[in-house]
PDB file of C-alpha atoms and ligand atoms in Angstrom:
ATOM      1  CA  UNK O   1     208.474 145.222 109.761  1.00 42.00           C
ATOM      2  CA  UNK O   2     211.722 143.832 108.279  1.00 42.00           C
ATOM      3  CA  UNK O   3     209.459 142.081 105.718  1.00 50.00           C
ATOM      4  CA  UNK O   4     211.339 141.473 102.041  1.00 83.00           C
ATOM      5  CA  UNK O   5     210.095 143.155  99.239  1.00 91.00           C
ATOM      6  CA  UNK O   6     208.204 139.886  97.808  1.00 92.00           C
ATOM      7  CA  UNK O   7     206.156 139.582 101.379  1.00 91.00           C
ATOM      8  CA  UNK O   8     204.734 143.317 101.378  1.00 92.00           C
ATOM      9  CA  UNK O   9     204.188 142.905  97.503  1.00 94.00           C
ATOM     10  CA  UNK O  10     202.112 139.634  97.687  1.00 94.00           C
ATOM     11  CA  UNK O  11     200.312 140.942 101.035  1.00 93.00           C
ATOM     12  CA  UNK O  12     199.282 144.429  99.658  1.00 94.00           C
ATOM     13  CA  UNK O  13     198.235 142.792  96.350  1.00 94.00           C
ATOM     14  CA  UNK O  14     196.041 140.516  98.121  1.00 94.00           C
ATOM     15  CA  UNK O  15     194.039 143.416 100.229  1.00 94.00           C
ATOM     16  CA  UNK O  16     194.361 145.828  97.804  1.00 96.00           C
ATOM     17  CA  UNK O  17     190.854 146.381  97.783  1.00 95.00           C
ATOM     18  CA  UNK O  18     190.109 145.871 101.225  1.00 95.00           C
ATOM     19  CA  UNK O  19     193.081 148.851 101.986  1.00 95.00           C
ATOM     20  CA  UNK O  20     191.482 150.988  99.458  1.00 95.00           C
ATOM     21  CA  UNK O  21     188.417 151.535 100.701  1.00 96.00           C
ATOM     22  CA  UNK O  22     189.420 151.852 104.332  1.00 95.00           C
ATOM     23  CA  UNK O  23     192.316 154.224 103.148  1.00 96.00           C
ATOM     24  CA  UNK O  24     189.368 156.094 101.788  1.00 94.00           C
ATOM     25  CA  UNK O  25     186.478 155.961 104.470  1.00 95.00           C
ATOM     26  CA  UNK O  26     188.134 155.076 107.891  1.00 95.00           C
ATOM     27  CA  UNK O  27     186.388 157.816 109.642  1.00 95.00           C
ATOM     28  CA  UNK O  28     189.077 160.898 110.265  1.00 96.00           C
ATOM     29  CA  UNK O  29     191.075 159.640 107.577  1.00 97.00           C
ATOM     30  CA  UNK O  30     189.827 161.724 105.103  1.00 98.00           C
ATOM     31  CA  UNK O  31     190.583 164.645 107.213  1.00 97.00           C
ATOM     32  CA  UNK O  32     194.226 163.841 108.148  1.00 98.00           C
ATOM     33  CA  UNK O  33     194.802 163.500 104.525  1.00 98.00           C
ATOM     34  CA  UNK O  34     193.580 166.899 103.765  1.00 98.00           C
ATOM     35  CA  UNK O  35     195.553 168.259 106.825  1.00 98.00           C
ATOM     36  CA  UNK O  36     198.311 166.780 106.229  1.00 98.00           C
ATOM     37  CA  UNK O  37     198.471 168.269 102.487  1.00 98.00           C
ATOM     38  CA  UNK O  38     197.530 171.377 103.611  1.00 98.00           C
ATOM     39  CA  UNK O  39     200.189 171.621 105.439  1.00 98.00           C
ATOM     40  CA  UNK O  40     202.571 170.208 102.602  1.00 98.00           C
ATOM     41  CA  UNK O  41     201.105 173.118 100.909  1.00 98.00           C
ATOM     42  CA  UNK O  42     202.154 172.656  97.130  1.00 98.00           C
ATOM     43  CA  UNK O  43     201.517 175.317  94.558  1.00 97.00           C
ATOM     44  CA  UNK O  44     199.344 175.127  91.654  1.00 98.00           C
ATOM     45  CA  UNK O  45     201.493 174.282  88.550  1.00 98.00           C
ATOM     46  CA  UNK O  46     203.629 171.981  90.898  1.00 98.00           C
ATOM     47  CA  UNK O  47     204.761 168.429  90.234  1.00 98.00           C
ATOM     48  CA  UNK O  48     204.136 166.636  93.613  1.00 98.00           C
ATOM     49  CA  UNK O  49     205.829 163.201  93.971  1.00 98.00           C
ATOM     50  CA  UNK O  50     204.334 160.558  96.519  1.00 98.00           C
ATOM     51  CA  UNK O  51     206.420 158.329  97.758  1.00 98.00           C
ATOM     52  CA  UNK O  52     204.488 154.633  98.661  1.00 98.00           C
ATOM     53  CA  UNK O  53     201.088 155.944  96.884  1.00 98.00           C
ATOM     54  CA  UNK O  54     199.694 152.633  97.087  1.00 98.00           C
ATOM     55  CA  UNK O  55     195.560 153.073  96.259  1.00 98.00           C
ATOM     56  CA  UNK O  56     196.116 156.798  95.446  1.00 98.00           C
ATOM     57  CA  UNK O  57     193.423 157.706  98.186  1.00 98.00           C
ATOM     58  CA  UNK O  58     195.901 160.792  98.426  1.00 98.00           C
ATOM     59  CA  UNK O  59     195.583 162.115  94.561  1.00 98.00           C
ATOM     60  CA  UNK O  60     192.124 163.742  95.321  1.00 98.00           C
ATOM     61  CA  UNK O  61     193.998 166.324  97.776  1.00 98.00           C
ATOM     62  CA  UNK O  62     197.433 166.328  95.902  1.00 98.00           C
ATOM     63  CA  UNK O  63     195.692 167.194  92.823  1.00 98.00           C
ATOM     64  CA  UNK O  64     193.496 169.988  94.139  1.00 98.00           C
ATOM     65  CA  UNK O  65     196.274 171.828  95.354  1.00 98.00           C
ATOM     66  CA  UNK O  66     198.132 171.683  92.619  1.00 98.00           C
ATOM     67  CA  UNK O  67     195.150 171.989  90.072  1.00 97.00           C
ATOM     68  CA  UNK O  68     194.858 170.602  86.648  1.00 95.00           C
ATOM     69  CA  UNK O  69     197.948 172.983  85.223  1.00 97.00           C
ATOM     70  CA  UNK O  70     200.029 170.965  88.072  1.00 98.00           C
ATOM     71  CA  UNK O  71     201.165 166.870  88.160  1.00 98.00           C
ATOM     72  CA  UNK O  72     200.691 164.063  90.273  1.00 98.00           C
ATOM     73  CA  UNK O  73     202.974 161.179  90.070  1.00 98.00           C
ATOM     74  CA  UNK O  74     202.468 158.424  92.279  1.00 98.00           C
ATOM     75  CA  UNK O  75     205.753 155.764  92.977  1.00 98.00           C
ATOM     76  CA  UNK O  76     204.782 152.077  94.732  1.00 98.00           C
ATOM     77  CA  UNK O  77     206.480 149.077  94.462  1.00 97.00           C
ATOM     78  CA  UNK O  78     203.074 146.425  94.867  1.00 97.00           C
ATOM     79  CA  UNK O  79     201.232 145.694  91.332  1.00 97.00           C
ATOM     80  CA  UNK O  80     197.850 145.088  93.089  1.00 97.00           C
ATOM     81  CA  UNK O  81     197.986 149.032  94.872  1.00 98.00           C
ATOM     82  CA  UNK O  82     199.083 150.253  91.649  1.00 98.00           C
ATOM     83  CA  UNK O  83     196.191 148.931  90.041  1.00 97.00           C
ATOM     84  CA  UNK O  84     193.744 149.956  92.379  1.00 97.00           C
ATOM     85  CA  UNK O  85     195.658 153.487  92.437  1.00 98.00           C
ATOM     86  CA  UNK O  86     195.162 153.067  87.887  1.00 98.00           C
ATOM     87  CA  UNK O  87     191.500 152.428  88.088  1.00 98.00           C
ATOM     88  CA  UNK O  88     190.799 155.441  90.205  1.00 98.00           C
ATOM     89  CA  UNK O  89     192.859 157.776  87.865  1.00 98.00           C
ATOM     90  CA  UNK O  90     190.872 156.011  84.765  1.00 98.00           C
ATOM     91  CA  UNK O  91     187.316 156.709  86.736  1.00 98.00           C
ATOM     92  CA  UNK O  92     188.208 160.343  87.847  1.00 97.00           C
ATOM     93  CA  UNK O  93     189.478 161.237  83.967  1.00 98.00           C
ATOM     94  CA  UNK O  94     192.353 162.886  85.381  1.00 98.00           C
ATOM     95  CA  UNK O  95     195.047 163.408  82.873  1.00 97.00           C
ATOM     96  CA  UNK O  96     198.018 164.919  85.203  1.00 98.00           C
ATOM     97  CA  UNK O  97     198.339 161.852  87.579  1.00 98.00           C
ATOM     98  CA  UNK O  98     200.413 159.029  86.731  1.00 98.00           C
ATOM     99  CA  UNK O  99     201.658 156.168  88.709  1.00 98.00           C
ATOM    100  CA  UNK O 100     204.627 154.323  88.535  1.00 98.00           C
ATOM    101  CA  UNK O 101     206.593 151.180  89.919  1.00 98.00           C
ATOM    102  CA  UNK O 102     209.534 151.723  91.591  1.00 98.00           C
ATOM    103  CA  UNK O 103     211.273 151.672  95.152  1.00 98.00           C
ATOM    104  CA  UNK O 104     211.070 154.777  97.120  1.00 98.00           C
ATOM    105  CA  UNK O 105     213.777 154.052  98.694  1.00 97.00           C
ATOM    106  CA  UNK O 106     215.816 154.754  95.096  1.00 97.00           C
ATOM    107  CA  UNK O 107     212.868 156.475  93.247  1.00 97.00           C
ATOM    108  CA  UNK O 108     212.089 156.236  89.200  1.00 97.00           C
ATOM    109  CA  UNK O 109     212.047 160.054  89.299  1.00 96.00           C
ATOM    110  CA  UNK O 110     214.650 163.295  88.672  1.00 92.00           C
ATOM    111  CA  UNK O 111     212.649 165.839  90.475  1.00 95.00           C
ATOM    112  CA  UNK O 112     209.552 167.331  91.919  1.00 98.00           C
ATOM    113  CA  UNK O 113     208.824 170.341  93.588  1.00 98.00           C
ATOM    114  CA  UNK O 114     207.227 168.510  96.460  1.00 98.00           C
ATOM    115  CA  UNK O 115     207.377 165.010  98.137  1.00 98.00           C
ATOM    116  CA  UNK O 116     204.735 163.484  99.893  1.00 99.00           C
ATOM    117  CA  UNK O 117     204.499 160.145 101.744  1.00 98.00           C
ATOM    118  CA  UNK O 118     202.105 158.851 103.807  1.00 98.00           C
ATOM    119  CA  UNK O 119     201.533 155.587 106.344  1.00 98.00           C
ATOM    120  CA  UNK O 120     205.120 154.672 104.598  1.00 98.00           C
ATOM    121  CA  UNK O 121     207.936 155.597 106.547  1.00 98.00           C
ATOM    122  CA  UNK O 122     207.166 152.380 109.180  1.00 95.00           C
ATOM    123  CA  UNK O 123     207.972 149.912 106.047  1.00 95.00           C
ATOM    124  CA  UNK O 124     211.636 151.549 104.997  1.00 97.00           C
ATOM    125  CA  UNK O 125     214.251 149.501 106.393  1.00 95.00           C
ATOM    126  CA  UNK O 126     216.318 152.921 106.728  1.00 98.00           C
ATOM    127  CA  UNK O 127     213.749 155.906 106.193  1.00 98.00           C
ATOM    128  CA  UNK O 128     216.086 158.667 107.012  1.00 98.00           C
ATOM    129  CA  UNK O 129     217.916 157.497 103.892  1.00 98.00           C
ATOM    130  CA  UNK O 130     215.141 157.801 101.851  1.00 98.00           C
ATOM    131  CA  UNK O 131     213.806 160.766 103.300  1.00 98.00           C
ATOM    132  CA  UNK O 132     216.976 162.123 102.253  1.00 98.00           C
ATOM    133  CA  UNK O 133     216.939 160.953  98.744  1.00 98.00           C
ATOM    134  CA  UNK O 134     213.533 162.376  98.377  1.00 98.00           C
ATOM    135  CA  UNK O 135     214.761 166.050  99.799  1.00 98.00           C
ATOM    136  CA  UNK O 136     217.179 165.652  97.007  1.00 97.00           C
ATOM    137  CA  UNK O 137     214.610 165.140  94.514  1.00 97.00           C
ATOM    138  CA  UNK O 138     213.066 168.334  95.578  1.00 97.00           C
ATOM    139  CA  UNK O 139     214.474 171.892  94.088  1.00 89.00           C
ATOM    140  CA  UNK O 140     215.510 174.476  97.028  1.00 91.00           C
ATOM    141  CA  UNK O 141     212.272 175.818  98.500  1.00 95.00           C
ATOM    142  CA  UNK O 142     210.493 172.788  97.488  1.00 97.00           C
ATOM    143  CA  UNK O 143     208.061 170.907  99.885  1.00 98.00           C
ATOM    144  CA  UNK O 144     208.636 167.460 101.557  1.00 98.00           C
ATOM    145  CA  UNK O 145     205.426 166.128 104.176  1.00 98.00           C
ATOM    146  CA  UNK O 146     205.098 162.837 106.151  1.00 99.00           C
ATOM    147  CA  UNK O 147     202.273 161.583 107.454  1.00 98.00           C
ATOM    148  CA  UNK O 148     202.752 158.313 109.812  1.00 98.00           C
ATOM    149  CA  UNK O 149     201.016 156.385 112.674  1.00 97.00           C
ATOM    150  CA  UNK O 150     202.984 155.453 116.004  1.00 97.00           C
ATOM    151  CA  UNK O 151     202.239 155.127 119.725  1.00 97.00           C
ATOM    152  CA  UNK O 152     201.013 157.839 120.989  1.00 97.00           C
ATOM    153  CA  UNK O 153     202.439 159.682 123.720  1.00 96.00           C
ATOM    154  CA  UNK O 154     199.580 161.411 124.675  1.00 95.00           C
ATOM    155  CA  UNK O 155     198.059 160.589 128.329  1.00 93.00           C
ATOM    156  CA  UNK O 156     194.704 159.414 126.488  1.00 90.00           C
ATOM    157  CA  UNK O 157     196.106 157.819 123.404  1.00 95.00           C
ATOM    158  CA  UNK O 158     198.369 156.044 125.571  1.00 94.00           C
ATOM    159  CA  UNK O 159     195.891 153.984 127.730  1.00 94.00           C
ATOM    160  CA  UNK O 160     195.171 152.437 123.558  1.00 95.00           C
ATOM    161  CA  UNK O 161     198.730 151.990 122.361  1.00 94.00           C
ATOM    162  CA  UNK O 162     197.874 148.288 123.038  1.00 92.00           C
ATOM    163  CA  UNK O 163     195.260 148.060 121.013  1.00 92.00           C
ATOM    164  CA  UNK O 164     197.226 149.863 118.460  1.00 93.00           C
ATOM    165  CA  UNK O 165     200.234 147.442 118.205  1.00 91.00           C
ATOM    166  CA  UNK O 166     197.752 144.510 117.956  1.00 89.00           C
ATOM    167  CA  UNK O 167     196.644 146.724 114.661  1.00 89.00           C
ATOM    168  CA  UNK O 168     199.930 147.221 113.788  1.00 88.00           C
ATOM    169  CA  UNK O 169     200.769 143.648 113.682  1.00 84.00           C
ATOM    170  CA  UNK O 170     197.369 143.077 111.942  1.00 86.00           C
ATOM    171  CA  UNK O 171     198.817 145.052 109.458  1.00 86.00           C
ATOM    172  CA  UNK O 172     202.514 143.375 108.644  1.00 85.00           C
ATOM    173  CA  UNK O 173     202.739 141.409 105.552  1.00 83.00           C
ATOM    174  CA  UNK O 174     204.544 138.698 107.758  1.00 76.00           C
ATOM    175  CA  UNK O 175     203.105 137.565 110.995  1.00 70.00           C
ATOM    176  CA  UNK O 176     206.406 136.056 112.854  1.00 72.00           C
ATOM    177  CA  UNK O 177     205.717 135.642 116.288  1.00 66.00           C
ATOM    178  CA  UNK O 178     208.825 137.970 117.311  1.00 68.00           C
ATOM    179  CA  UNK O 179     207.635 140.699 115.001  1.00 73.00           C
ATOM    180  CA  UNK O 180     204.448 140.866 117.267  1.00 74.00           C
ATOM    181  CA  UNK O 181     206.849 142.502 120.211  1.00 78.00           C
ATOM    182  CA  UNK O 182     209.066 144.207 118.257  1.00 88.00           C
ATOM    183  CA  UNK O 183     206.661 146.364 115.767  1.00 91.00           C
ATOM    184  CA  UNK O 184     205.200 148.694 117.335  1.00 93.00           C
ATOM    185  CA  UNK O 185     209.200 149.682 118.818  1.00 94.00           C
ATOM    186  CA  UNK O 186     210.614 149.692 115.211  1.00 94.00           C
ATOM    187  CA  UNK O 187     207.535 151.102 113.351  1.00 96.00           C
ATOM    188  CA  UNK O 188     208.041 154.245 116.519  1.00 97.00           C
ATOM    189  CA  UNK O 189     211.749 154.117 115.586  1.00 97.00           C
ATOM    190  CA  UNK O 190     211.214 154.674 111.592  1.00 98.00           C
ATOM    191  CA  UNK O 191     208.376 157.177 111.691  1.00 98.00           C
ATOM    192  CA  UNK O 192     210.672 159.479 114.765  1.00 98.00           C
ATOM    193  CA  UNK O 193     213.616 158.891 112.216  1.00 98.00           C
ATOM    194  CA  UNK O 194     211.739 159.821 109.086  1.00 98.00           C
ATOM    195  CA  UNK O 195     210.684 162.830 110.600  1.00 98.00           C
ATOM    196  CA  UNK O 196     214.037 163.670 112.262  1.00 98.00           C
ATOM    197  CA  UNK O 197     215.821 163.498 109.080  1.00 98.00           C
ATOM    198  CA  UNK O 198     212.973 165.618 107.346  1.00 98.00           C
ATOM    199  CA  UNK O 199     214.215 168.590 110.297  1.00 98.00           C
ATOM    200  CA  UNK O 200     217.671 168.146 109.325  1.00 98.00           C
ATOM    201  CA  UNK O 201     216.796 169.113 105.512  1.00 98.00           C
ATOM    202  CA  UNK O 202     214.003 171.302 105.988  1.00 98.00           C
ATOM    203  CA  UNK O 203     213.339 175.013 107.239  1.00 98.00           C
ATOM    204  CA  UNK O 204     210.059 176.188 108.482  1.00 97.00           C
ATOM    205  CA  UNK O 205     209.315 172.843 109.765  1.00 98.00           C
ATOM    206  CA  UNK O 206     205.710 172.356 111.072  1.00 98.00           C
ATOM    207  CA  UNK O 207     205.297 169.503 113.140  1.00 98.00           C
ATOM    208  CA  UNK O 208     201.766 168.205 114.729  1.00 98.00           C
ATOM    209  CA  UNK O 209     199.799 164.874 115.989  1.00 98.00           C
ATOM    210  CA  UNK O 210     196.293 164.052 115.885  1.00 97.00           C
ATOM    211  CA  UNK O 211     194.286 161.464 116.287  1.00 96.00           C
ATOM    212  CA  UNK O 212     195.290 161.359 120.149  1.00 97.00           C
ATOM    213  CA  UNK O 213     198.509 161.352 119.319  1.00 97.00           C
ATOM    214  CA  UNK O 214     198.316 158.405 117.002  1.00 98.00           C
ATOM    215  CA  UNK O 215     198.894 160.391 113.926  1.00 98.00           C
ATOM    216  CA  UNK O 216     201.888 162.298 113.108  1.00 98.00           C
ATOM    217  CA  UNK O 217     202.659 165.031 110.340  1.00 98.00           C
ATOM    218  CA  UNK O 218     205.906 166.711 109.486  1.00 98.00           C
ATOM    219  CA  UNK O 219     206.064 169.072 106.529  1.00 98.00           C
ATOM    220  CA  UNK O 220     209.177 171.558 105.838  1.00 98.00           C
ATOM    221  CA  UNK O 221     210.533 173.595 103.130  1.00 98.00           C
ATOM    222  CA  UNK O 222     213.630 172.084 101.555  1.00 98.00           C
ATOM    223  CA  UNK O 223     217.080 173.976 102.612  1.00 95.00           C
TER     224      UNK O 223
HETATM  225  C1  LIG D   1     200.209 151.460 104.346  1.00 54.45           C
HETATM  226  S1  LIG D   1     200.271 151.646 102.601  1.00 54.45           S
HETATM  227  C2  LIG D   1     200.085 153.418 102.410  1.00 54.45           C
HETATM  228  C3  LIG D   1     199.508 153.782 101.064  1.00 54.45           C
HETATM  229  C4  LIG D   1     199.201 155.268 100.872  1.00 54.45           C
HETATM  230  N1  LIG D   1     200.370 156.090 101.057  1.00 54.45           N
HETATM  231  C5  LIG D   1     198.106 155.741 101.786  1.00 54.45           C
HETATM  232  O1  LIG D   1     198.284 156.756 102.468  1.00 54.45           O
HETATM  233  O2  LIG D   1     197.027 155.119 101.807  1.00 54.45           O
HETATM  234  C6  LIG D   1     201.981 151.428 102.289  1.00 54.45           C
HETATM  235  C7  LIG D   1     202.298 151.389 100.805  1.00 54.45           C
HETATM  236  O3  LIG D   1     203.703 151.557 100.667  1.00 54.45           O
HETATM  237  C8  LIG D   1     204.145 150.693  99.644  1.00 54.45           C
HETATM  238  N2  LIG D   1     205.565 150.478  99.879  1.00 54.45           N
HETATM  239  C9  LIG D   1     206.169 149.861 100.922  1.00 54.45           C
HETATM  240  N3  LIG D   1     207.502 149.906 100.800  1.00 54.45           N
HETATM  241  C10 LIG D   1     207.744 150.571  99.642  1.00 54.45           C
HETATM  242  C11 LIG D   1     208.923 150.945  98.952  1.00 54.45           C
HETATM  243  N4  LIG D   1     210.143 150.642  99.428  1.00 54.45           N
HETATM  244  N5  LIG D   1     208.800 151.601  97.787  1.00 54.45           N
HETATM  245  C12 LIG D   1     207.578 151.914  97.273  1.00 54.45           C
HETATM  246  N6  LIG D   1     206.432 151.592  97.889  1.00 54.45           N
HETATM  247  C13 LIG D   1     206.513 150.926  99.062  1.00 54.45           C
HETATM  248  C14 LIG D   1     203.288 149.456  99.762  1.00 54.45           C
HETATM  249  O4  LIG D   1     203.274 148.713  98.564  1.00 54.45           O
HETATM  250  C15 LIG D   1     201.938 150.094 100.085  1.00 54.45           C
HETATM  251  O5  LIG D   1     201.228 150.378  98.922  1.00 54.45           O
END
C-alpha cells in the first residue's frame, strides 16, 4: 500500500506468471469471478471496461456475457500483466478483447457500458475517485462491479484475519516494515471506500461477501 507506480510495476512484472496462474486456479477463485460478473451482469453487444485487468483471468467471464458481438477492453498499468493478459487473448483467438496501458485512476478510455475491477481497489491511493471516474465512463443504466479482499467481519473469517494480513503483506510490491501494520487497515479502508462511492453512483446496488467474509462484491446500475 502507498507503493509508487515504478514499485507495483517492477513487482507485478516480476510474478507475472506466478499471479497468473494462481489468479486462475486458487481454488474458489474461479467461482468468485463468475459470481461476481454475474452479478455485474453486462449485456451481450456490450463494451465492458476492466479497470486493473492485470493477467486477464477475468476475460473468460467478461467475454461470455457479453458474447463475441460484444468487447472486452482490459486497462493495467504493469508491462509484464499486460503481457501475460496478450498471450492469453493470442491463445484463445479472441478478436473483441484488447488490452491497454494506462492508469485507472485517469483511464485511456471515453466510455463503456460497464466497468469492472477486481482485487484493485486496495492499490488506488484514492479509489472513491476513481470509482467515480469510472461511473462516468459508464452511459446511464450502465453497469459498474467491484470485487475486493479485506478482513473479514464474519465470526469465522475473523479468527484468520491474521493470517490474512500476513498474505496481504506477502502481496505488497514494497515490504517496509511499517506497511506490515498498517495494510491490512488501509487495504479495509480502500476496498469500504471503493464500494461506498460505487452506492453513491449506483441504483439497484447488490452487495455480498464470500469466502467467509474475505471476499467482497458490489455491483450497481449507474444513476
Ligand atoms: C492484484 S492484481 C489484480 C488483477 C486482476 N484484476 C485479477 O482479478 O486477477 C492488481 C493489478 O492492478 C494493476 N494496477 C494497480 N494499480 C493500477 C492503476 N493505478 N492503474 C492500472 N492498473 C493498476 C496492477 O498492475 C495489477 O495488474
Amino acid at each position: 500500500m502507498g507503493d509508487g507506480v515504478a514499485e507495483t510495476q517492477q513487482f507485478y512484472t516480476r510474478w507475472a506468471g506466478l499471479y497468473d496462474a494462481l489468479a486462475s486456479h486458487t481454488p474458489g477463485i474461479g467461482g468468485l469471478r463468475e459470481r461476481a460478473i454475474t452479478r455485474l451482469a453486462p449485456a451481450r453487444g456490450d463494451t465492458v471496461v476492466e479497470m486493473g485487468c492485470g493477467t486477464g483471468a477475468n476475460f473468460p467471464y467478461l467475454r461470455e456475457r457479453v458474447g463475441s458481438e460484444g468487447t472486452v477492453v482490459g486497462v493495467d498499468l504493469t508491462g509484464g500483466m499486460l503481457a501475460e493478459a496478450r498471450a492469453r487473448i493470442e491463445r484463445e483467438g479472441w478478436e473483441n478483447v484488447h488490452v491497454v496501458a494506462g492508469d485507472a485512476a485517469r483511464p485511456p478510455v471515453a466510455d463503456a457500458d460497464a466497468v469492472f475491477a477486481s482485487f484493485v481497489s486496495g492499490m488506488l491511493a484514492d479509489p472513491a475517485a476513481a470509482v467515480d471516474t469510472w461511473a462516468d465512463l459508464v452511459d446511464e443504466g450502465g453497469r459498474l462491479g467491484l470485487l475486493d479482499l479485506a478482513r473479514s467481519t464474519r465470526p469465522v473469517g475473523r479468527s484468520l484475519n491474521v493470517l490474512f494480513a500476513g498474505l496481504v503483506f506477502a502481496g505488497l510490491p514494497s515490504k517496509r516494515r511499517a506497511d506490515a501494520a498498517e495494510a491490512p487497515r488501509l487495504l479495509d479502508n480502500r476496498v469500504v471506500a471503493a464500494q461506498q462511492a460505487l452506492r453513491e453512483r449506483c441504483t439497484d446496488v447488490h452487495y455480498s461477501t464470500h469466502a467467509l467474509g474475505f471476499a467482497r462484491l458490489a455491483a450497481g446500475t449507474v444513476e
